[in-house]
Amino acid sequence: MELPLPSTFHSQLSGDRLETISTWLIEEWYATEEDLVRDTDNNYTRGCTTFMRQRVRIMKEAQGGKYSWLGMSSTGNDLVFTIDGIPCRYSNDDATNPSKDAVTTANRHQASFLDFDNVVGPTRFCFVIDRGVEGIGDPHVEFLGYTAAGTLTTRWVSSTVRVFQTVGDQPLVQAVPVDKPVVAPKRRDVDAANDGNVARRQS
């Protein structure tokens, strides 16, 4: 069943803002996968590193001040950030069957936003980085919203794709035509004179 978008309930949760945060989460996921390729790395080391890099990325973006709508409620490992005052979390999980606390349980920094009288509107939100069936596909992000009682009532799915580009977008250098060198046979009289000079110097 297709659920309404988060902006239906809270205009602050616009698609462009959700896409911006999703891009950060995806970028850190790919960067970690590319960096941790030693035989001493495994899914656990990559998972921990991915989570911490994503956490630090969100914190740095909030501290940078570029996005006035992005704030912080908690900077601990159980990071809670806000989108125009709405508390949100993130998790690397299965969006269709989440099991991690960041998705299934309200953090104490989210408690003030919960509304148990609202049985329809979502009041608890989480970005979920999902790798698809069996966790082997390319990641995408889903932003899920739950009522205070834990009912999923809104979903947004990212359109973020990985883009490869040349560093600095340098233009291709145009080829410069070069004429072939002209090779001519040696003159016999010049060769003979040179041989005579060499013989005199050696005698």
Short mmCIF file of C-alpha atoms in Angstrom, two decimals:
data_model
loop_
_atom_site.label_atom_id
_atom_site.label_comp_id
_atom_site.label_asym_id
_atom_site.label_seq_id
_atom_site.Cartn_x
_atom_site.Cartn_y
_atom_site.Cartn_z
CA MET A 1 0.00 0.00 0.00
CA GLU A 2 1.33 3.40 -0.95
CA LEU A 3 1.56 5.71 2.03
CA PRO A 4 1.31 9.52 1.96
CA LEU A 5 4.49 11.58 1.91
CA PRO A 6 5.83 13.09 5.16
CA SER A 7 5.19 16.61 3.86
CA THR A 8 1.47 15.76 3.89
CA PHE A 9 1.63 15.87 7.68
CA HIS A 10 4.55 18.26 8.24
CA SER A 11 5.50 20.75 5.52
CA GLN A 12 8.99 21.01 7.04
CA LEU A 13 9.72 17.49 5.78
CA SER A 14 9.97 18.51 2.14
CA GLY A 15 11.42 16.22 -0.50
CA ASP A 16 14.49 18.40 -1.16
CA ARG A 17 15.49 18.36 2.51
CA LEU A 18 15.03 14.61 2.79
CA GLU A 19 17.03 14.11 -0.42
CA THR A 20 19.88 16.26 0.90
CA ILE A 21 20.26 14.17 4.06
CA SER A 22 19.87 10.93 2.09
CA THR A 23 22.74 11.97 -0.18
CA TRP A 24 25.05 12.42 2.81
CA LEU A 25 24.14 9.00 4.18
CA ILE A 26 24.68 7.29 0.82
CA GLU A 27 28.00 9.07 0.20
CA GLU A 28 29.42 7.91 3.51
CA TRP A 29 28.21 4.37 2.87
CA TYR A 30 30.02 4.18 -0.48
CA ALA A 31 33.17 5.85 0.88
CA THR A 32 33.42 3.25 3.64
CA GLU A 33 32.89 0.35 1.25
CA GLU A 34 35.73 1.64 -0.92
CA ASP A 35 38.11 2.35 1.98
CA LEU A 36 37.73 -0.84 4.04
CA VAL A 37 38.89 -3.49 1.59
CA ARG A 38 41.68 -5.18 3.57
CA ASP A 39 41.39 -8.86 4.44
CA THR A 40 41.14 -7.75 8.08
CA ASP A 41 37.87 -5.94 7.32
CA ASN A 42 34.48 -7.59 7.49
CA ASN A 43 30.81 -6.63 7.59
CA TYR A 44 31.11 -5.67 11.26
CA THR A 45 34.03 -3.27 10.83
CA ARG A 46 32.41 -1.74 7.76
CA GLY A 47 29.06 -1.44 9.52
CA CYS A 48 30.52 0.33 12.56
CA THR A 49 32.62 2.67 10.43
CA THR A 50 29.70 3.50 8.16
CA PHE A 51 27.46 4.35 11.12
CA MET A 52 30.06 6.62 12.74
CA ARG A 53 30.94 8.39 9.49
CA GLN A 54 27.27 9.06 8.80
CA ARG A 55 26.86 10.40 12.34
CA VAL A 56 29.85 12.74 12.02
CA ARG A 57 28.73 13.87 8.55
CA ILE A 58 25.34 15.00 9.84
CA MET A 59 26.96 16.76 12.79
CA LYS A 60 29.43 18.59 10.56
CA GLU A 61 26.72 19.66 8.14
CA ALA A 62 24.69 21.03 11.06
CA GLN A 63 27.71 22.84 12.49
CA GLY A 64 28.58 24.32 9.09
CA GLY A 65 25.49 26.52 9.15
CA LYS A 66 24.66 26.14 5.46
CA TYR A 67 21.31 24.53 6.23
CA SER A 68 19.33 26.72 8.60
CA TRP A 69 16.66 24.04 8.97
CA LEU A 70 19.11 21.41 10.28
CA GLY A 71 19.67 21.23 14.03
CA MET A 72 20.92 18.85 16.72
CA SER A 73 19.08 17.44 19.75
CA SER A 74 21.66 14.85 20.81
CA THR A 75 25.23 14.35 19.58
CA GLY A 76 25.77 11.02 21.30
CA ASN A 77 25.97 7.70 19.51
CA ASP A 78 22.16 7.72 19.56
CA LEU A 79 22.25 10.82 17.38
CA VAL A 80 19.02 12.81 17.11
CA PHE A 81 18.94 15.70 14.64
CA THR A 82 16.09 17.99 13.72
CA ILE A 83 14.55 19.18 10.48
CA ASP A 84 13.00 22.52 11.32
CA GLY A 85 12.41 21.32 14.85
CA ILE A 86 11.19 17.80 14.01
CA PRO A 87 13.46 15.18 15.66
CA CYS A 88 14.80 12.42 13.39
CA ARG A 89 17.18 9.49 13.58
CA TYR A 90 18.92 7.26 11.04
CA SER A 91 19.80 3.58 10.82
CA ASN A 92 21.30 1.05 8.42
CA ASP A 93 18.51 -1.50 8.44
CA ASP A 94 15.84 -3.33 6.47
CA ALA A 95 13.15 -0.75 5.76
CA THR A 96 10.46 -3.38 5.19
CA ASN A 97 11.24 -5.27 8.38
CA PRO A 98 13.32 -3.00 10.66
CA SER A 99 14.84 -4.42 13.81
CA LYS A 100 17.13 -1.70 15.16
CA ASP A 101 16.13 0.58 18.02
CA ALA A 102 16.67 3.75 16.00
CA VAL A 103 13.71 2.70 13.84
CA THR A 104 11.50 0.80 16.26
CA THR A 105 11.87 2.76 19.51
CA ALA A 106 11.47 6.43 20.39
CA ASN A 107 14.59 8.05 21.78
CA ARG A 108 14.20 10.26 24.85
CA HIS A 109 15.06 13.24 22.65
CA GLN A 110 12.09 12.33 20.44
CA ALA A 111 9.68 11.92 23.34
CA SER A 112 8.61 15.57 23.46
CA PHE A 113 7.37 15.34 19.87
CA LEU A 114 5.26 12.21 20.43
CA ASP A 115 1.51 12.75 20.39
CA PHE A 116 -0.43 9.78 21.71
CA ASP A 117 -3.73 11.54 21.00
CA ASN A 118 -2.90 11.60 17.29
CA VAL A 119 -3.61 8.08 16.04
CA VAL A 120 -3.06 8.93 12.36
CA GLY A 121 -0.29 11.50 12.07
CA PRO A 122 3.36 10.41 12.36
CA THR A 123 5.35 11.81 15.26
CA ARG A 124 8.49 9.60 15.17
CA PHE A 125 10.80 9.63 12.15
CA CYS A 126 13.87 7.75 10.94
CA PHE A 127 16.03 7.61 7.81
CA VAL A 128 16.70 3.96 6.93
CA ILE A 129 19.60 3.06 4.63
CA ASP A 130 18.45 -0.17 3.01
CA ARG A 131 20.51 -2.53 0.82
CA GLY A 132 17.57 -4.54 -0.43
CA VAL A 133 17.04 -8.28 -0.35
CA GLU A 134 19.71 -10.08 1.71
CA GLY A 135 21.61 -6.82 2.08
CA ILE A 136 23.58 -7.19 -1.13
CA GLY A 137 21.98 -4.57 -3.38
CA ASP A 138 22.88 -0.94 -3.96
CA PRO A 139 21.68 1.13 -1.01
CA HIS A 140 18.73 3.48 -1.07
CA VAL A 141 17.19 5.57 1.69
CA GLU A 142 13.65 5.43 3.02
CA PHE A 143 12.31 8.02 5.44
CA LEU A 144 9.71 6.37 7.67
CA GLY A 145 7.22 8.03 9.98
CA TYR A 146 5.36 6.30 12.80
CA THR A 147 2.59 7.27 15.15
CA ALA A 148 3.35 7.35 18.88
CA ALA A 149 1.83 3.85 19.07
CA GLY A 150 4.27 2.56 16.43
CA THR A 151 2.06 2.42 13.33
CA LEU A 152 3.80 3.25 10.05
CA THR A 153 1.77 6.00 8.37
CA THR A 154 4.17 7.74 5.98
CA ARG A 155 7.05 6.76 3.72
CA TRP A 156 9.39 8.63 1.39
CA VAL A 157 11.92 6.85 -0.86
CA SER A 158 15.06 8.57 -2.10
CA SER A 159 15.96 9.02 -5.73
CA THR A 160 19.64 9.37 -4.86
CA VAL A 161 21.97 7.59 -7.27
CA ARG A 162 25.71 7.51 -7.31
CA VAL A 163 27.29 9.90 -9.80
CA PHE A 164 30.81 9.39 -11.13
CA GLN A 165 32.65 12.43 -12.43
CA THR A 166 36.16 13.53 -13.35
CA VAL A 167 37.87 15.46 -10.58
CA GLY A 168 37.53 19.15 -11.33
CA ASP A 169 35.51 18.39 -14.47
CA GLN A 170 38.61 19.07 -16.55
CA PRO A 171 37.94 19.55 -20.29
CA LEU A 172 39.60 17.08 -22.63
CA VAL A 173 42.85 18.32 -24.14
CA GLN A 174 42.58 18.76 -27.90
CA ALA A 175 45.04 16.82 -30.01
CA VAL A 176 47.74 18.90 -31.70
CA PRO A 177 48.72 17.77 -35.24
CA VAL A 178 52.44 17.08 -35.62
CA ASP A 179 54.11 16.80 -39.04
CA LYS A 180 56.14 13.69 -39.74
CA PRO A 181 59.91 14.34 -39.86
CA VAL A 182 61.54 14.27 -43.27
CA VAL A 183 64.27 11.62 -43.47
CA ALA A 184 66.73 12.05 -46.35
CA PRO A 185 69.64 9.76 -47.32
CA LYS A 186 73.13 10.94 -46.42
CA ARG A 187 75.24 12.54 -49.13
CA ARG A 188 78.10 10.24 -50.17
CA ASP A 189 80.64 13.09 -50.50
CA VAL A 190 79.89 14.35 -46.97
CA ASP A 191 80.29 10.83 -45.57
CA ALA A 192 83.62 10.40 -47.34
CA ALA A 193 84.95 13.72 -46.03
CA ASN A 194 83.92 12.83 -42.51
CA ASP A 195 85.68 9.46 -42.78
CA GLY A 196 88.88 11.19 -43.93
CA ASN A 197 88.85 13.64 -41.02
CA VAL A 198 88.44 10.80 -38.55
CA ALA A 199 91.34 8.87 -40.09
CA ARG A 200 93.70 11.89 -39.86
CA ARG A 201 92.85 12.46 -36.19
CA GLN A 202 93.56 8.83 -35.38
CA SER A 203 96.93 8.69 -37.23
#
